Amino acid sequence: MKISSTLLSRSAPKADLFVVGCFKGDKDFKTIKKTEPAFYKVAAEAVSKKRFEGKTNEVLTSFQTTYRQAPEVMLVGLGEKKDFKVASLRKTAGVLAGLANSRKALKVRVLLDSFLAEGISAAQAAVIFTETSLLATYRFNKYKTKKKDDPPKAPESVELVLEKKEELQGLRSLIVHSEKIAKAVLFARDLNNEPGNMMNAPKLAEEAKKLAKDKNLKCQIFGLEELKKKGMNGILAVNRGSVTPPALIILEYGEHYAKNGTVCIVGKGVTFDTGGISIKPSKSMEEMKYDKSGAITVVATMALVSDLKLPLHIVGLAPTVENNVANDPQRPGDIIKMYNGKTVEVMNTDAEGRLILADALSYCEEFKPDAIIDLATLTGMCHHTFGDKTCGILGTDQKLIDTIRDAGEKVGERCWQLPLWDEYGECIKSHHSDLQNVGDGYAGTITATMFLKEFVPAGIPWVHLDIAGMANCSQNRFDCPKGATGFGVRLFAEVLSNWSSENLSKPK
Ligand code: BES
Ligand code: MN
Ligand code: ZN
């Protein structure tokens, strides 16, 4: 899909569909009157007869080959102008992408001016239309046998047109920037929608290597032998139930920017989570193919930061395993010695994410980072608490938490904080070892994070995102079909693009 911005012109070649936003109560339609007088009559008539009132997602389309901008003009209701927020525009843009499809429009022209409101500038609207058009038209059809005359699934082009020249300024580069971000999200969705029989640790490692070559990243893969040598027994123990070897994937970007800061991003990569010997119930277990979301968000983000040429040293770590029950699996009660030397009693093999993340978090010390951010589909409890509206955010640096939360608000990937008080650490102490991998059954998201905290190198600001509930959607959504969402890529892009040591409570 090609996205562009131009000046509204009466002589431009026709598109297939011309889309105009309309707030509730709008009556004068000045721009339409000027540019599309024939449609203006239709619209004015519809409004006067209350056949179109501008309610949210209300649609009026009219087809006449004599129209100037496109043979089909669509008026889309935006509701009350005072209530129209960035989130509303996202939804509208997503719905419009679907509507354009159903109208079989290949060339779509959008009158961007008509979607602006207080707090939504032309620049913001351009970003949202670009991102959402790409995200909403994404499909994962790879494993479907193609029917010959399948209609095209997405418009070929979206033209964002503006009336005033001044507003066009800078839009081009914003569109290019947003396209890069959206493409990284789609890449993450593609990898994450792959099922467990197709995507495993060696395959993801291959993807990472390919990416490293394309994007000029440094790539290290620790396979079975290397992990053994290093004593990364958290990763090894979880993978014992699988015949497929594990991997710790490390991608590194911009070492020479270390003077501006070094950030480690770490993602949980469980390519399938059966629960292990503490096996999961079979209902919805197929969704556990998304338990690799964190790792994939990290890999996709590493590709993106290279595309965006961010002036920052960024290291992505993705511990990747399969939590299975064959081979020679770990047992409940097993005691393992982790990479940082602490011992853990494995009370429940289904609490595996924290075991693999623990080793990766400890290993971050090698890169002397200013901060560590990890994301993981860590606890079902987080999904239960927040549903699919926000991820959980917890950590040791309040300023960094605030920065990430604000970034999430801006890009539409919300984070809501849970406390990380020392008292929550009591229940992960073990009788026979230093720690146990589950708490007392309460506050599961917090106790899981308390466990991770034990493995974060001392003194390094750290934030954890529990993305269970956000990594995949169980129903079609305005900006994403059922399946992987690519959650976290936009959030990371925003946080890393605006990185500053000022975002930390104690800047180095
Ligand atoms: N991958 C799951 C968490 C999960 C559950 C993510 C549902 C998305 C949707 C994780 O490995 C897990 O199984 N956690 C357990 C922890 C428990 C055994 C302490 C859980 O949440 O039940
Ligand atoms: Mn599990
Ligand atoms: Zn898991």
PDB file of C-alpha atoms and ligand atoms in Angstrom, residues 268 270 273 280 288 291 323 350 352-353 377-378, ligand 3:
ATOM      1  CA  LYS A 268      10.072 -13.982  26.422  1.00  0.00           C
ATOM      2  CA  VAL A 270       8.306 -19.631  24.398  1.00  0.00           C
ATOM      3  CA  ASP A 273       3.774 -23.374  26.167  1.00  0.00           C
ATOM      4  CA  LYS A 280      -2.242 -26.736  30.917  1.00  0.00           C
ATOM      5  CA  MET A 288       0.028 -20.610  23.637  1.00  0.00           C
ATOM      6  CA  ASP A 291       3.860 -17.172  24.122  1.00  0.00           C
ATOM      7  CA  ASN A 323       7.899 -25.706  27.043  1.00  0.00           C
ATOM      8  CA  ASP A 350       4.092 -23.783  33.778  1.00  0.00           C
ATOM      9  CA  GLU A 352       8.535 -21.133  32.763  1.00  0.00           C
ATOM     10  CA  GLY A 353       8.705 -17.620  31.327  1.00  0.00           C
ATOM     11  CA  THR A 377       3.266 -12.940  28.082  1.00  0.00           C
ATOM     12  CA  LEU A 378       4.075 -13.823  31.637  1.00  0.00           C
TER      13      LEU A 378
HETATM   14 ZN    ZN B   3       4.350 -19.134  29.176  1.00  0.00          ZN
END
